[in-house]
C-alpha cells in the first residue's frame, strides 16, 4: 500500500521573503496596517541614509510574522484580539512580568 497525498495533513507554505508575499500572507488588519506604516518609515529612512540594512531587517522581521500567519492564522487573530482586550483593560495580564522572568534566569537588565 502506498501513501496518497490526501493521507497527509496540509502543510502551510512558507511565504517568499519579499515585500509583496509577506504583506499578502498577513491575515489580520492590525498586521497589515503595522506593516504598511512600518514600510513607509523604513523607506523614508533608506532614502535619507542610503543604507539598505534597515530594509533587510524590516523584511526579515515581517517575514517571521508572515510565516506565523501562514502556519496559524487563527492563532494570530486570537493574539490580536487578546492584545486588544488587555489594552482596553478588559482582561488582566497573567503570569510573571518579563523583568522578573529575566532576572530569575540571571539576565542582567
PDB file of C-alpha atoms in Angstrom:
ATOM      1  CA  UNK A   1       0.000   0.000   0.000  1.00  0.00           C
ATOM      2  CA  UNK A   2       1.337   3.409  -0.867  1.00  0.00           C
ATOM      3  CA  UNK A   3       0.585   6.688   0.815  1.00  0.00           C
ATOM      4  CA  UNK A   4      -1.594   9.090  -1.106  1.00  0.00           C
ATOM      5  CA  UNK A   5      -1.370  12.913  -0.893  1.00  0.00           C
ATOM      6  CA  UNK A   6      -4.703  13.073   0.955  1.00  0.00           C
ATOM      7  CA  UNK A   7      -3.223  10.814   3.678  1.00  0.00           C
ATOM      8  CA  UNK A   8      -1.033  13.652   4.927  1.00  0.00           C
ATOM      9  CA  UNK A   9      -2.171  16.869   6.610  1.00  0.00           C
ATOM     10  CA  UNK A  10      -1.774  20.010   4.547  1.00  0.00           C
ATOM     11  CA  UNK A  11       1.402  21.880   5.431  1.00  0.00           C
ATOM     12  CA  UNK A  12       1.043  25.626   5.092  1.00  0.00           C
ATOM     13  CA  UNK A  13       3.518  27.029   2.660  1.00  0.00           C
ATOM     14  CA  UNK A  14       6.131  29.476   3.812  1.00  0.00           C
ATOM     15  CA  UNK A  15       5.726  32.845   2.128  1.00  0.00           C
ATOM     16  CA  UNK A  16       8.518  34.053  -0.083  1.00  0.00           C
ATOM     17  CA  UNK A  17      10.839  36.566   1.526  1.00  0.00           C
ATOM     18  CA  UNK A  18       9.738  39.631  -0.418  1.00  0.00           C
ATOM     19  CA  UNK A  19       7.512  42.575   0.470  1.00  0.00           C
ATOM     20  CA  UNK A  20       4.516  41.581  -1.673  1.00  0.00           C
ATOM     21  CA  UNK A  21       4.448  37.956  -0.490  1.00  0.00           C
ATOM     22  CA  UNK A  22       4.891  38.989   3.126  1.00  0.00           C
ATOM     23  CA  UNK A  23       2.043  41.520   3.029  1.00  0.00           C
ATOM     24  CA  UNK A  24      -0.222  39.027   1.245  1.00  0.00           C
ATOM     25  CA  UNK A  25       0.424  36.416   3.937  1.00  0.00           C
ATOM     26  CA  UNK A  26      -0.570  38.733   6.794  1.00  0.00           C
ATOM     27  CA  UNK A  27      -4.063  37.666   7.892  1.00  0.00           C
ATOM     28  CA  UNK A  28      -5.053  40.424  10.307  1.00  0.00           C
ATOM     29  CA  UNK A  29      -5.815  44.063   9.554  1.00  0.00           C
ATOM     30  CA  UNK A  30      -3.628  45.016  12.521  1.00  0.00           C
ATOM     31  CA  UNK A  31      -0.600  43.291  10.967  1.00  0.00           C
ATOM     32  CA  UNK A  32      -1.240  44.785   7.529  1.00  0.00           C
ATOM     33  CA  UNK A  33      -1.622  48.304   8.956  1.00  0.00           C
ATOM     34  CA  UNK A  34       1.553  47.952  11.038  1.00  0.00           C
ATOM     35  CA  UNK A  35       3.403  46.553   8.030  1.00  0.00           C
ATOM     36  CA  UNK A  36       2.293  49.433   5.797  1.00  0.00           C
ATOM     37  CA  UNK A  37       3.196  52.164   8.275  1.00  0.00           C
ATOM     38  CA  UNK A  38       6.481  50.463   9.157  1.00  0.00           C
ATOM     39  CA  UNK A  39       7.394  50.087   5.495  1.00  0.00           C
ATOM     40  CA  UNK A  40       6.771  53.768   4.868  1.00  0.00           C
ATOM     41  CA  UNK A  41       9.005  54.703   7.811  1.00  0.00           C
ATOM     42  CA  UNK A  42      11.761  52.305   6.713  1.00  0.00           C
ATOM     43  CA  UNK A  43      11.693  53.546   3.109  1.00  0.00           C
ATOM     44  CA  UNK A  44      11.924  57.146   4.353  1.00  0.00           C
ATOM     45  CA  UNK A  45      14.945  56.150   6.435  1.00  0.00           C
ATOM     46  CA  UNK A  46      16.555  54.370   3.479  1.00  0.00           C
ATOM     47  CA  UNK A  47      16.072  57.456   1.292  1.00  0.00           C
ATOM     48  CA  UNK A  48      17.945  59.572   3.820  1.00  0.00           C
ATOM     49  CA  UNK A  49      20.645  57.122   4.925  1.00  0.00           C
ATOM     50  CA  UNK A  50      21.033  55.136   1.681  1.00  0.00           C
ATOM     51  CA  UNK A  51      21.515  52.120   3.951  1.00  0.00           C
ATOM     52  CA  UNK A  52      19.535  49.050   2.865  1.00  0.00           C
ATOM     53  CA  UNK A  53      20.311  47.107   6.040  1.00  0.00           C
ATOM     54  CA  UNK A  54      17.277  48.652   7.776  1.00  0.00           C
ATOM     55  CA  UNK A  55      15.061  47.458   4.917  1.00  0.00           C
ATOM     56  CA  UNK A  56      16.604  43.984   5.097  1.00  0.00           C
ATOM     57  CA  UNK A  57      15.942  43.855   8.859  1.00  0.00           C
ATOM     58  CA  UNK A  58      12.344  45.019   8.298  1.00  0.00           C
ATOM     59  CA  UNK A  59      11.762  42.325   5.660  1.00  0.00           C
ATOM     60  CA  UNK A  60      13.207  39.640   7.931  1.00  0.00           C
ATOM     61  CA  UNK A  61      11.132  40.659  10.972  1.00  0.00           C
ATOM     62  CA  UNK A  62       7.903  40.782   8.964  1.00  0.00           C
ATOM     63  CA  UNK A  63       8.707  37.545   7.147  1.00  0.00           C
ATOM     64  CA  UNK A  64       8.732  35.825  10.554  1.00  0.00           C
ATOM     65  CA  UNK A  65       5.268  37.273  11.279  1.00  0.00           C
ATOM     66  CA  UNK A  66       4.063  36.218   7.816  1.00  0.00           C
ATOM     67  CA  UNK A  67       5.287  32.666   8.457  1.00  0.00           C
ATOM     68  CA  UNK A  68       3.405  32.688  11.762  1.00  0.00           C
ATOM     69  CA  UNK A  69       0.276  33.914   9.960  1.00  0.00           C
ATOM     70  CA  UNK A  70       0.577  31.176   7.331  1.00  0.00           C
ATOM     71  CA  UNK A  71       1.174  28.485   9.942  1.00  0.00           C
ATOM     72  CA  UNK A  72      -1.568  29.509  12.397  1.00  0.00           C
ATOM     73  CA  UNK A  73      -3.896  32.222  11.059  1.00  0.00           C
ATOM     74  CA  UNK A  74      -6.488  31.694  13.798  1.00  0.00           C
ATOM     75  CA  UNK A  75      -3.813  31.875  16.482  1.00  0.00           C
ATOM     76  CA  UNK A  76      -2.634  35.169  15.015  1.00  0.00           C
ATOM     77  CA  UNK A  77      -6.205  36.544  15.112  1.00  0.00           C
ATOM     78  CA  UNK A  78      -6.626  35.397  18.705  1.00  0.00           C
ATOM     79  CA  UNK A  79      -3.327  37.022  19.689  1.00  0.00           C
ATOM     80  CA  UNK A  80      -4.502  40.394  18.375  1.00  0.00           C
ATOM     81  CA  UNK A  81      -7.941  40.005  19.980  1.00  0.00           C
ATOM     82  CA  UNK A  82      -6.351  39.243  23.341  1.00  0.00           C
ATOM     83  CA  UNK A  83      -3.943  42.175  22.993  1.00  0.00           C
ATOM     84  CA  UNK A  84      -6.883  44.490  22.287  1.00  0.00           C
ATOM     85  CA  UNK A  85      -8.716  43.198  25.379  1.00  0.00           C
ATOM     86  CA  UNK A  86      -5.658  43.757  27.557  1.00  0.00           C
ATOM     87  CA  UNK A  87      -5.096  47.233  26.120  1.00  0.00           C
ATOM     88  CA  UNK A  88      -8.743  48.122  26.754  1.00  0.00           C
ATOM     89  CA  UNK A  89      -8.432  46.893  30.351  1.00  0.00           C
ATOM     90  CA  UNK A  90     -10.990  44.130  29.803  1.00  0.00           C
ATOM     91  CA  UNK A  91      -8.594  41.357  30.666  1.00  0.00           C
ATOM     92  CA  UNK A  92      -5.913  41.223  33.318  1.00  0.00           C
ATOM     93  CA  UNK A  93      -2.421  40.174  32.429  1.00  0.00           C
ATOM     94  CA  UNK A  94      -1.495  36.744  33.755  1.00  0.00           C
ATOM     95  CA  UNK A  95       1.885  35.344  34.541  1.00  0.00           C
ATOM     96  CA  UNK A  96       5.114  36.965  35.611  1.00  0.00           C
ATOM     97  CA  UNK A  97       6.414  40.248  34.262  1.00  0.00           C
ATOM     98  CA  UNK A  98       9.258  39.819  31.752  1.00  0.00           C
ATOM     99  CA  UNK A  99      11.697  41.655  34.006  1.00  0.00           C
ATOM    100  CA  UNK A 100      11.095  39.116  36.774  1.00  0.00           C
ATOM    101  CA  UNK A 101      11.469  36.144  34.408  1.00  0.00           C
ATOM    102  CA  UNK A 102      14.726  37.517  33.010  1.00  0.00           C
ATOM    103  CA  UNK A 103      16.068  38.318  36.476  1.00  0.00           C
ATOM    104  CA  UNK A 104      15.283  34.762  37.613  1.00  0.00           C
ATOM    105  CA  UNK A 105      17.214  33.469  34.611  1.00  0.00           C
ATOM    106  CA  UNK A 106      20.212  35.574  35.573  1.00  0.00           C
ATOM    107  CA  UNK A 107      19.911  38.055  32.722  1.00  0.00           C
ATOM    108  CA  UNK A 108      21.219  41.474  33.679  1.00  0.00           C
ATOM    109  CA  UNK A 109      18.896  44.329  32.829  1.00  0.00           C
TER     110      UNK A 109
END
